[in-house]
Each structure stands twice: as C-alpha cells, then as structure tokens.
Tab-separated table of C-alpha atoms in Angstrom:
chain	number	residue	atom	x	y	z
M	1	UNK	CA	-16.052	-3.766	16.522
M	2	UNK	CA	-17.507	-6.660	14.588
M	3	UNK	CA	-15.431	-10.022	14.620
M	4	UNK	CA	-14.048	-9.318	11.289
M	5	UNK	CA	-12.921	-5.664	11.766
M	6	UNK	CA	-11.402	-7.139	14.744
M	7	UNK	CA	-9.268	-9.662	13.013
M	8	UNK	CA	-8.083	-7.135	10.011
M	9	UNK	CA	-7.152	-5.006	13.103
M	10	UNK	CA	-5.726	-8.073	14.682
M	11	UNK	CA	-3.608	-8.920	11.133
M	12	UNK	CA	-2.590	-4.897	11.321
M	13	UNK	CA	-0.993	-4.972	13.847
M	14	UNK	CA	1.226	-8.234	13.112
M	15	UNK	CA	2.347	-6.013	10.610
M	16	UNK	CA	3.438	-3.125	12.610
M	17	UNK	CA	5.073	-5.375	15.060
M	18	UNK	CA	7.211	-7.380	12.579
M	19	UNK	CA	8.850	-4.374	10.948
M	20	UNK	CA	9.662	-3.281	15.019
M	21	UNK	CA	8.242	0.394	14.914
M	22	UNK	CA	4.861	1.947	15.858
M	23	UNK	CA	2.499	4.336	14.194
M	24	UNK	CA	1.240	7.197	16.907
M	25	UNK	CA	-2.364	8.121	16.273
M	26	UNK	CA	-3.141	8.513	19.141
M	27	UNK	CA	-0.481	11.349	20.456
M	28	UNK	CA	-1.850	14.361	20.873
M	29	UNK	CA	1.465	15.912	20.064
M	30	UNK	CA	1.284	14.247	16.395
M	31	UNK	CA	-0.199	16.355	13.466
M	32	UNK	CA	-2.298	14.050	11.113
M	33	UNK	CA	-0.343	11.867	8.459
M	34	UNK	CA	2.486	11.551	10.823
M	35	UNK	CA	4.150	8.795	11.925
M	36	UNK	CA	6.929	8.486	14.574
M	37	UNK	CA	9.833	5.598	14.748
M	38	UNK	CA	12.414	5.270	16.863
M	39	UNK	CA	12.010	8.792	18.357
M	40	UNK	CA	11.645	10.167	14.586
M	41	UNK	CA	8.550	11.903	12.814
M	42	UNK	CA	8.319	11.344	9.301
M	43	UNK	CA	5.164	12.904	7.390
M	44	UNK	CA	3.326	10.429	5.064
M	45	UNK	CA	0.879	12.867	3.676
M	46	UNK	CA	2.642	14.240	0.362
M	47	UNK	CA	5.640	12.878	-1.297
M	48	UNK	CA	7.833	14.263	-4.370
M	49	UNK	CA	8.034	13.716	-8.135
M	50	UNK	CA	10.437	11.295	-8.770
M	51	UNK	CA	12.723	11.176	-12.306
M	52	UNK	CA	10.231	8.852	-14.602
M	53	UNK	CA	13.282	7.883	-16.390
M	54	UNK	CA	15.265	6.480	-13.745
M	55	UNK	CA	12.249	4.529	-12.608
M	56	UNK	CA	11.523	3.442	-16.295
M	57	UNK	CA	15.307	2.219	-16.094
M	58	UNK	CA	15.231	0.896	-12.953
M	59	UNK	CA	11.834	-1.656	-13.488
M	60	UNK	CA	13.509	-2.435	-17.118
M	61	UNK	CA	16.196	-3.879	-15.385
M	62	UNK	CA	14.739	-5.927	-13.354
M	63	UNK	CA	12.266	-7.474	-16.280
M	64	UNK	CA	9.152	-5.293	-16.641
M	65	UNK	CA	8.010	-3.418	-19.083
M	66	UNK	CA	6.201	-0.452	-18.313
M	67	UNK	CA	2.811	-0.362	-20.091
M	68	UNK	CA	1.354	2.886	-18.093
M	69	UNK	CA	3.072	4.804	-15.345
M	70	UNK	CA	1.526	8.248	-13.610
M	71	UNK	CA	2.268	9.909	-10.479
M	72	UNK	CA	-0.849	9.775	-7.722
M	73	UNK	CA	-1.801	12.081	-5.407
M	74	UNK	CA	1.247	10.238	-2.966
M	75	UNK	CA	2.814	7.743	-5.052
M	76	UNK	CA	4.445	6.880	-8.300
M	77	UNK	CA	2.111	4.456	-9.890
M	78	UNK	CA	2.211	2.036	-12.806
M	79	UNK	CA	0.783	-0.727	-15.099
M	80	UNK	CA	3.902	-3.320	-15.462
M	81	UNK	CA	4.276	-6.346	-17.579
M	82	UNK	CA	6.644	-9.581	-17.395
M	83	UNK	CA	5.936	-12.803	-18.452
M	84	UNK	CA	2.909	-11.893	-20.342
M	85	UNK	CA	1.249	-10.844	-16.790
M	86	UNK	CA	-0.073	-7.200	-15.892
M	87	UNK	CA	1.186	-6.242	-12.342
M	88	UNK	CA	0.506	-2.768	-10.258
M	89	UNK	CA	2.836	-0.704	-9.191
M	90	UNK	CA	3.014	1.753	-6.144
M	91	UNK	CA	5.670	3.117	-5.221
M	92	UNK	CA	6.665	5.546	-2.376
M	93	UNK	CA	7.513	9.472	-2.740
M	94	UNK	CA	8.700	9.792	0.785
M	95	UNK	CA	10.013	8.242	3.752
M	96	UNK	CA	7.298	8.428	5.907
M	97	UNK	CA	5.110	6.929	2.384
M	98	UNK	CA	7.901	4.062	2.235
M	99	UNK	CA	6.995	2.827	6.199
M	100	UNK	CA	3.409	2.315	5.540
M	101	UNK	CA	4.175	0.560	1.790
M	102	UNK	CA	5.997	-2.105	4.026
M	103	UNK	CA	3.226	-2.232	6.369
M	104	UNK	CA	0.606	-2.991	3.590
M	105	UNK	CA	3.146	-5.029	1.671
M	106	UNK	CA	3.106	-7.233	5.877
M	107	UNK	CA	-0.419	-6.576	6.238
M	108	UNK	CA	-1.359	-8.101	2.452
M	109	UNK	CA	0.785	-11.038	3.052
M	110	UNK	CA	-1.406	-12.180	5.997
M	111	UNK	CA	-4.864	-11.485	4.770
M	112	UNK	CA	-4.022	-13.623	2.057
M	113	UNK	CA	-2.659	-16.274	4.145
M	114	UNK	CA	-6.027	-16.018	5.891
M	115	UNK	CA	-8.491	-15.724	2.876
M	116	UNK	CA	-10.249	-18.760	1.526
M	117	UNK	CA	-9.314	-19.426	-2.543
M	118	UNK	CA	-13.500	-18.975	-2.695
M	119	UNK	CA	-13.421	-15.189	-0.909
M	120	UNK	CA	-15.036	-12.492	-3.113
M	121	UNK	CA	-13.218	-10.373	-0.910
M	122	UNK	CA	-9.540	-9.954	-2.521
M	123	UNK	CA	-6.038	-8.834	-1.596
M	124	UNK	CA	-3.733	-8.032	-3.836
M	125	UNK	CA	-0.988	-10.770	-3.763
M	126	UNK	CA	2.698	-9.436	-3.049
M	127	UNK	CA	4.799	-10.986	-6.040
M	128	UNK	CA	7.794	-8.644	-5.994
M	129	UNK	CA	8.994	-5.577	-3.263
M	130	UNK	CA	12.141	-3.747	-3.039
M	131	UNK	CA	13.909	-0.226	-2.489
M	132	UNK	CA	14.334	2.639	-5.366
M	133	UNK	CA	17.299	5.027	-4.934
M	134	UNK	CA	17.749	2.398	-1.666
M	135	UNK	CA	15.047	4.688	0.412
M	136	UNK	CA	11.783	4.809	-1.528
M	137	UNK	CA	9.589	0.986	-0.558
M	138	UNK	CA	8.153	-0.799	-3.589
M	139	UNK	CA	5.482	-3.293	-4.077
M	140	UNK	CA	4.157	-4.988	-7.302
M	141	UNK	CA	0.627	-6.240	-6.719
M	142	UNK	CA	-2.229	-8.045	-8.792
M	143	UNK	CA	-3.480	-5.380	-11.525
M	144	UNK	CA	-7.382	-5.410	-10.882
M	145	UNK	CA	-9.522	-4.326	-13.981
M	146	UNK	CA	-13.222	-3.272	-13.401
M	147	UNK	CA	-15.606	-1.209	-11.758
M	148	UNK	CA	-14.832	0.453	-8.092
M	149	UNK	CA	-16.405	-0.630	-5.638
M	150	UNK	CA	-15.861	3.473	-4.837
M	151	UNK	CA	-15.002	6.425	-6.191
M	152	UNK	CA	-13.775	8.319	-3.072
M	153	UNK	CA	-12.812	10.726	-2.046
M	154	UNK	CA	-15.211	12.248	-4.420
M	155	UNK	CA	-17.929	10.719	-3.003
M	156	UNK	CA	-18.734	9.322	0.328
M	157	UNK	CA	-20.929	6.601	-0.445
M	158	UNK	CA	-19.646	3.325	0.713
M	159	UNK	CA	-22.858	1.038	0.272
M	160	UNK	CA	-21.022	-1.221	-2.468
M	161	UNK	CA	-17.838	-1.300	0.064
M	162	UNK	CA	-20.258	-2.535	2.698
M	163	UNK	CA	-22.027	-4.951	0.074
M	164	UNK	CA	-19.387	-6.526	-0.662
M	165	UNK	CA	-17.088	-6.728	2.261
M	166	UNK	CA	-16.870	-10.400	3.470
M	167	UNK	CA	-15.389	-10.847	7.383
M	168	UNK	CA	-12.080	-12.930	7.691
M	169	UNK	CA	-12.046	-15.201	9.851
C-alpha cells in the first residue's frame, strides 16, 4: 500500500471510529453491501424512491432552491442553490445508505483538513448535513462542473484517476 493509500485508509478509519460502529467486510457471514452495527445488518446496496415533494419542501425550508433534483442508482440527488452558490446534494434511500453518508460526510471533513489550498486533488467541502424524515443522512457538498475523470461503471479505465491522483500526506 503506497504511503498515500495508507493515509486515506488511515483518515477512513477516523471516520468509522468517531461515529462508534464498524463496517464488516471481512465476515464471511456478510453478503456484499452489508454492513453490521451494534449486532444489526443493514443493506446499503439499493434504497427507495422517496416523495420529491416532501424533499422539495423540506430543502425550501431550510433556504435552497432546488435547481435539478433526480434519483441515482442509491440516492436522491440534486443541484441546490442559496446565496447565489450551487451546492450538491446526496441524500440517503436507506438506512444502511444513511451510515456510510455520515462516514463520507467524517471522512471528507479530514481529507480536507489534510489537503494543501494548492492540491489538484479535491474533496468536496461539507457546508451543511442533517436527517430527512429524522432517518435518511444528508450532505450538501461543493457542485463540481466538468469533465470526469471516469465514466464508470461503464468503463473500467482508470488511467485519468491514476493521472491525477495526488498522495496526502
């Protein structure tokens, strides 16, 4: 494992620890996209539809308009505005979806934290985070314009990924 990879490893699992649970890979008793805490499996894999409109509502109320919204293959997902500044959107389907959102939401806090202002290599900042229908983990996030650095799973070419990819230190 190069030094890097061994840092953002390193940074992962601050994140796991400071939200006190554990995600089993390893297990051979767990099926893939499961995740167990406190003695209880929750599947991350697929989530459900949620009511557009009550999310619509819900985001309006707390000061963003919503200038695209769509539902991903896991998450609700969205284009928000407030204060003349485009923000993403993600937004769980699913328990098991929600525990990993807070992981990412831990795990982007610290690679910024560790990231020079210089890096090509960006995080999405963390600006707001929060629970929908009080089970369903939120995070709004830098909205990135441009090209992909990949367009997987479609393809499994990762040379751009690679080219691009600076370590953290």
């Amino acid at each position: 494992m190069s030094p890097g990879f061994k840092n953002l490893y390193y940074i992962y699992e601050v994140g796991r620890k400071s939200r006190n649970y554990r995600i089993v890979r390893e297990n051979k008793y767990l099926k893939p996209f499961q995740i167990q805490i406190n003695g209880k499996l929750f599947d991350y894999r697929f989530g459900k539809k949620l009511d557009e409109k009550e999310i619509s509502a819900y985001f309006k109320n707390l000061g963003y308009s919503i200038n695209k919204f769509w539902f991903g293959s896991r998450h609700e997902l969205g284009v928000l505005q407030k204060n003349n500044n485009k923000f993403f959107l993600k937004l769980a389907t699913s328990e098991g979806q929600s525990i990993l959102i807070e992981n990412e939401i831990d795990w982007n806090k610290e690679v910024n934290k560790k990231l020079s202002s210089d890096s090509i290599f960006q995080v999405p900042k963390v600006y707001d985070a929060g629970k929908f229908q009080e089970k369903y983990t939120w995070e709004i996030t830098d909205f990135f314009e441009g090209e992909l650095l990949s367009d997987y799973p479609q393809s499994k070419n990762t040379s751009k990924i690679e080219k691009n990819t600076t370590y953290i230190d």
